[in-house]
């Protein structure tokens, strides 16, 4: 929700800057609004607009990279949980307690990351107690024969990999988009909207164009902030990979 507020504030600020430029235009001397002056301002604003577009693209690409990386880790976790349960099932009835512990730990992780209530806080920190219980249950399995020893070794390796992925999700919760870059982006946008509103003719068409541009920029910043927080907001990593695996574990 905070990302939406930030985008709305940016949109209002840019519209306000455009109106301020329109007001300043009224008090500028005629020579400041000559054709040569307008061409110089448009040239300068074009340069700033180009740099802003490049920076905006970099920020979107960075946020999208964070989102896709985290989504890939969630899919890996789901696949590894399904494979681990399959190995424990092949191990035999002795692994029933380990499978039950795995199902409980998976269900707890889904509830913490994707709470049923939208107002509930998302918790990315792993439940160490449940994770340790699964590892202890697997480690405590008695191996009879080469097949069970191989299955136990593979299960232990998968459990360690799941722990690494779970810790990665928590470590990557920190924002990846640089705040100085966002501040620079906002400053350049203010310069652009002020400059163009000064030289633009005071009519409804130019006002509508500046308003539409402000709305588009606000949406772009909202997209950046939403993608940079993949477990919060309206653009979230779907829980289906984990919930589908959880349903399989319950069978």
Tab-separated table of C-alpha atoms in Angstrom:
chain	number	residue	atom	x	y	z
A	1	UNK	CA	0.000	0.000	0.000
A	2	UNK	CA	2.889	2.374	0.762
A	3	UNK	CA	4.117	2.003	-2.828
A	4	UNK	CA	0.737	3.189	-4.117
A	5	UNK	CA	0.884	6.239	-1.870
A	6	UNK	CA	4.389	7.067	-3.092
A	7	UNK	CA	3.282	6.857	-6.732
A	8	UNK	CA	0.218	9.031	-6.073
A	9	UNK	CA	2.358	11.629	-4.295
A	10	UNK	CA	4.789	11.651	-7.218
A	11	UNK	CA	1.941	12.096	-9.687
A	12	UNK	CA	0.487	14.999	-7.676
A	13	UNK	CA	3.923	16.615	-7.344
A	14	UNK	CA	4.593	16.410	-11.084
A	15	UNK	CA	1.181	17.885	-11.883
A	16	UNK	CA	1.870	20.628	-9.354
A	17	UNK	CA	5.263	21.327	-10.944
A	18	UNK	CA	3.610	21.557	-14.366
A	19	UNK	CA	1.068	24.039	-13.016
A	20	UNK	CA	3.863	26.000	-11.376
A	21	UNK	CA	5.689	26.198	-14.689
A	22	UNK	CA	2.473	27.379	-16.349
A	23	UNK	CA	2.176	30.112	-13.694
A	24	UNK	CA	5.849	31.157	-14.078
A	25	UNK	CA	5.354	31.448	-17.835
A	26	UNK	CA	2.915	34.326	-17.314
A	27	UNK	CA	5.564	36.494	-15.643
A	28	UNK	CA	8.488	35.784	-17.966
A	29	UNK	CA	9.614	38.589	-20.314
A	30	UNK	CA	8.728	38.140	-23.973
A	31	UNK	CA	12.337	37.532	-25.034
A	32	UNK	CA	12.477	34.501	-22.712
A	33	UNK	CA	9.640	32.936	-24.679
A	34	UNK	CA	11.039	33.602	-28.130
A	35	UNK	CA	11.455	30.812	-30.634
A	36	UNK	CA	15.217	30.607	-30.015
A	37	UNK	CA	14.709	30.409	-26.260
A	38	UNK	CA	12.104	27.676	-26.638
A	39	UNK	CA	14.411	25.681	-28.915
A	40	UNK	CA	17.233	25.922	-26.362
A	41	UNK	CA	14.954	24.794	-23.550
A	42	UNK	CA	13.582	21.922	-25.615
A	43	UNK	CA	17.118	20.810	-26.464
A	44	UNK	CA	18.134	20.838	-22.795
A	45	UNK	CA	14.939	19.089	-21.729
A	46	UNK	CA	15.448	16.482	-24.443
A	47	UNK	CA	18.874	15.660	-23.009
A	48	UNK	CA	17.488	15.356	-19.480
A	49	UNK	CA	14.559	13.288	-20.777
A	50	UNK	CA	16.957	10.890	-22.493
A	51	UNK	CA	18.981	10.387	-19.318
A	52	UNK	CA	15.755	9.941	-17.336
A	53	UNK	CA	14.503	7.304	-19.765
A	54	UNK	CA	17.782	5.391	-19.471
A	55	UNK	CA	17.708	5.552	-15.675
A	56	UNK	CA	14.055	4.534	-15.587
A	57	UNK	CA	14.807	1.538	-17.787
A	58	UNK	CA	17.706	0.505	-15.545
A	59	UNK	CA	15.541	0.697	-12.432
A	60	UNK	CA	12.750	-1.324	-14.030
A	61	UNK	CA	15.237	-3.934	-15.229
A	62	UNK	CA	16.812	-4.160	-11.763
A	63	UNK	CA	13.452	-4.554	-10.039
A	64	UNK	CA	12.285	-7.114	-12.607
A	65	UNK	CA	15.508	-9.079	-12.112
A	66	UNK	CA	14.875	-9.206	-8.362
A	67	UNK	CA	11.303	-10.379	-8.910
A	68	UNK	CA	12.255	-13.097	-11.398
A	69	UNK	CA	15.138	-14.337	-9.220
A	70	UNK	CA	12.902	-14.660	-6.182
A	71	UNK	CA	10.159	-16.317	-8.232
A	72	UNK	CA	12.690	-18.835	-9.526
A	73	UNK	CA	13.790	-19.628	-5.981
A	74	UNK	CA	10.182	-20.235	-4.920
A	75	UNK	CA	9.691	-22.636	-7.848
A	76	UNK	CA	12.935	-24.420	-6.915
A	77	UNK	CA	11.737	-24.775	-3.339
A	78	UNK	CA	8.459	-26.284	-4.488
A	79	UNK	CA	10.247	-28.754	-6.759
A	80	UNK	CA	12.729	-29.760	-4.054
A	81	UNK	CA	9.971	-30.240	-1.466
A	82	UNK	CA	8.064	-32.507	-3.871
A	83	UNK	CA	11.230	-34.477	-4.657
A	84	UNK	CA	12.131	-34.783	-0.975
A	85	UNK	CA	8.692	-36.147	-0.154
A	86	UNK	CA	9.020	-38.595	-3.037
A	87	UNK	CA	12.369	-39.853	-1.708
A	88	UNK	CA	10.955	-40.277	1.784
A	89	UNK	CA	7.994	-42.170	0.367
A	90	UNK	CA	10.357	-44.511	-1.474
A	91	UNK	CA	12.337	-44.964	1.731
A	92	UNK	CA	9.437	-46.809	3.293
A	93	UNK	CA	7.031	-46.622	6.220
A	94	UNK	CA	9.910	-45.723	8.543
A	95	UNK	CA	9.989	-42.238	6.991
A	96	UNK	CA	6.340	-41.452	7.787
A	97	UNK	CA	7.290	-39.159	10.697
A	98	UNK	CA	9.785	-37.304	8.487
A	99	UNK	CA	7.124	-36.847	5.797
A	100	UNK	CA	4.670	-35.536	8.374
A	101	UNK	CA	7.262	-33.096	9.690
A	102	UNK	CA	8.020	-31.972	6.134
A	103	UNK	CA	4.321	-31.371	5.449
A	104	UNK	CA	3.909	-29.357	8.657
A	105	UNK	CA	7.012	-27.256	7.930
A	106	UNK	CA	5.850	-26.581	4.372
A	107	UNK	CA	2.372	-25.568	5.534
A	108	UNK	CA	3.870	-23.235	8.128
A	109	UNK	CA	6.145	-21.649	5.516
A	110	UNK	CA	3.205	-21.037	3.168
A	111	UNK	CA	1.210	-19.416	5.970
A	112	UNK	CA	4.114	-17.151	6.927
A	113	UNK	CA	4.939	-15.979	3.394
A	114	UNK	CA	1.402	-15.925	1.966
A	115	UNK	CA	-0.915	-15.206	4.917
A	116	UNK	CA	-4.592	-15.944	4.356
A	117	UNK	CA	-5.602	-12.558	5.748
A	118	UNK	CA	-4.473	-9.745	3.492
A	119	UNK	CA	-3.753	-7.499	6.473
A	120	UNK	CA	-1.494	-10.052	8.163
A	121	UNK	CA	2.232	-9.372	8.121
A	122	UNK	CA	4.432	-11.356	5.740
A	123	UNK	CA	7.186	-13.208	7.577
A	124	UNK	CA	10.165	-14.236	5.486
A	125	UNK	CA	12.245	-15.497	8.395
A	126	UNK	CA	12.274	-19.318	8.428
A	127	UNK	CA	10.799	-21.318	11.290
A	128	UNK	CA	14.022	-22.846	12.530
A	129	UNK	CA	12.304	-25.151	14.993
A	130	UNK	CA	10.230	-26.876	12.318
A	131	UNK	CA	13.157	-26.990	9.897
A	132	UNK	CA	15.345	-28.607	12.532
A	133	UNK	CA	12.597	-31.125	13.252
A	134	UNK	CA	12.522	-32.239	9.609
A	135	UNK	CA	16.312	-32.520	9.455
A	136	UNK	CA	16.412	-34.460	12.731
A	137	UNK	CA	13.696	-36.837	11.517
A	138	UNK	CA	15.624	-37.533	8.321
A	139	UNK	CA	18.952	-37.856	10.119
A	140	UNK	CA	17.421	-40.275	12.617
A	141	UNK	CA	16.259	-42.737	9.968
A	142	UNK	CA	17.833	-46.173	10.314
A	143	UNK	CA	19.311	-47.319	7.008
A	144	UNK	CA	18.981	-50.954	6.022
A	145	UNK	CA	20.759	-51.642	2.765
A	146	UNK	CA	22.417	-49.569	0.093
A	147	UNK	CA	19.121	-48.291	-1.329
A	148	UNK	CA	17.961	-46.720	1.925
A	149	UNK	CA	21.423	-45.278	2.607
A	150	UNK	CA	21.426	-43.630	-0.814
A	151	UNK	CA	17.895	-42.297	-0.323
A	152	UNK	CA	18.792	-40.910	3.105
A	153	UNK	CA	21.889	-39.182	1.730
A	154	UNK	CA	19.875	-37.629	-1.096
A	155	UNK	CA	17.154	-36.528	1.350
A	156	UNK	CA	19.716	-34.901	3.640
A	157	UNK	CA	21.247	-33.041	0.688
A	158	UNK	CA	17.834	-31.798	-0.463
A	159	UNK	CA	17.018	-30.660	3.061
A	160	UNK	CA	20.222	-28.601	3.192
A	161	UNK	CA	19.428	-27.072	-0.200
A	162	UNK	CA	15.939	-26.160	0.981
A	163	UNK	CA	17.436	-24.452	4.011
A	164	UNK	CA	19.762	-22.441	1.769
A	165	UNK	CA	16.891	-21.332	-0.481
A	166	UNK	CA	14.781	-20.373	2.527
A	167	UNK	CA	17.635	-18.266	3.924
A	168	UNK	CA	18.106	-16.652	0.511
A	169	UNK	CA	14.493	-15.487	0.481
A	170	UNK	CA	15.023	-13.777	3.812
A	171	UNK	CA	18.350	-12.222	2.780
A	172	UNK	CA	16.885	-10.862	-0.466
A	173	UNK	CA	14.053	-9.097	1.342
A	174	UNK	CA	16.170	-5.936	1.426
A	175	UNK	CA	15.327	-3.470	-1.387
A	176	UNK	CA	17.589	-3.819	-4.424
A	177	UNK	CA	16.654	-0.494	-6.052
A	178	UNK	CA	19.061	2.250	-5.034
A	179	UNK	CA	17.431	5.162	-3.196
A	180	UNK	CA	19.909	7.730	-4.624
A	181	UNK	CA	18.937	6.616	-8.121
A	182	UNK	CA	15.254	7.025	-7.293
A	183	UNK	CA	15.932	10.490	-5.888
A	184	UNK	CA	17.888	11.424	-9.020
A	185	UNK	CA	15.015	10.128	-11.154
A	186	UNK	CA	12.475	12.263	-9.287
A	187	UNK	CA	14.684	15.360	-9.526
A	188	UNK	CA	15.120	14.931	-13.272
A	189	UNK	CA	11.390	14.425	-13.702
A	190	UNK	CA	10.708	17.668	-11.836
A	191	UNK	CA	13.125	19.501	-14.138
A	192	UNK	CA	11.503	18.002	-17.240
A	193	UNK	CA	7.930	18.812	-16.266
A	194	UNK	CA	8.822	22.323	-15.152
A	195	UNK	CA	10.806	23.071	-18.294
A	196	UNK	CA	8.231	21.764	-20.736
A	197	UNK	CA	5.342	23.442	-18.923
A	198	UNK	CA	7.137	26.781	-19.253
A	199	UNK	CA	7.628	26.550	-23.014
A	200	UNK	CA	4.421	24.652	-23.823
A	201	UNK	CA	1.471	26.716	-25.081
A	202	UNK	CA	-1.119	27.318	-22.338
A	203	UNK	CA	-3.971	25.252	-23.743
A	204	UNK	CA	-5.932	22.164	-22.763
A	205	UNK	CA	-4.037	19.882	-25.146
A	206	UNK	CA	-0.606	20.561	-23.622
A	207	UNK	CA	-2.040	20.362	-20.110
A	208	UNK	CA	-3.623	16.995	-20.866
A	209	UNK	CA	-0.370	15.730	-22.386
A	210	UNK	CA	1.636	16.716	-19.302
A	211	UNK	CA	-0.984	15.159	-17.023
A	212	UNK	CA	-0.916	11.909	-18.989
A	213	UNK	CA	2.878	11.887	-18.856
A	214	UNK	CA	2.796	12.405	-15.094
A	215	UNK	CA	0.352	9.513	-14.749
A	216	UNK	CA	2.560	7.239	-16.883
A	217	UNK	CA	5.648	8.101	-14.850
A	218	UNK	CA	3.761	7.486	-11.606
A	219	UNK	CA	2.693	4.061	-12.879
A	220	UNK	CA	6.292	3.264	-13.864
A	221	UNK	CA	7.576	4.138	-10.387
A	222	UNK	CA	4.768	2.051	-8.868
A	223	UNK	CA	5.849	-0.868	-11.054
A	224	UNK	CA	9.460	-0.487	-9.902
A	225	UNK	CA	8.552	-0.417	-6.218
A	226	UNK	CA	6.112	-3.310	-6.525
A	227	UNK	CA	8.561	-5.566	-8.380
A	228	UNK	CA	11.292	-4.720	-5.868
A	229	UNK	CA	9.115	-6.156	-3.046
A	230	UNK	CA	7.927	-9.461	-4.554
A	231	UNK	CA	6.036	-10.662	-1.457
A	232	UNK	CA	4.214	-7.414	-0.732
A	233	UNK	CA	1.756	-5.188	-2.552
A	234	UNK	CA	-0.436	-5.982	-5.528
A	235	UNK	CA	2.278	-7.541	-7.744
A	236	UNK	CA	3.259	-10.562	-5.695
A	237	UNK	CA	4.897	-13.871	-6.413
A	238	UNK	CA	2.036	-16.387	-6.632
A	239	UNK	CA	1.767	-19.046	-3.963
A	240	UNK	CA	0.473	-21.718	-6.362
A	241	UNK	CA	3.797	-23.606	-6.745
A	242	UNK	CA	4.014	-24.149	-2.983
A	243	UNK	CA	0.295	-24.692	-2.354
A	244	UNK	CA	0.109	-27.268	-5.143
A	245	UNK	CA	3.000	-29.179	-3.602
A	246	UNK	CA	1.393	-28.871	-0.174
A	247	UNK	CA	-1.797	-30.404	-1.530
A	248	UNK	CA	0.237	-33.291	-2.912
A	249	UNK	CA	1.896	-33.816	0.464
A	250	UNK	CA	-1.510	-34.033	2.097
A	251	UNK	CA	-2.544	-36.943	-0.142
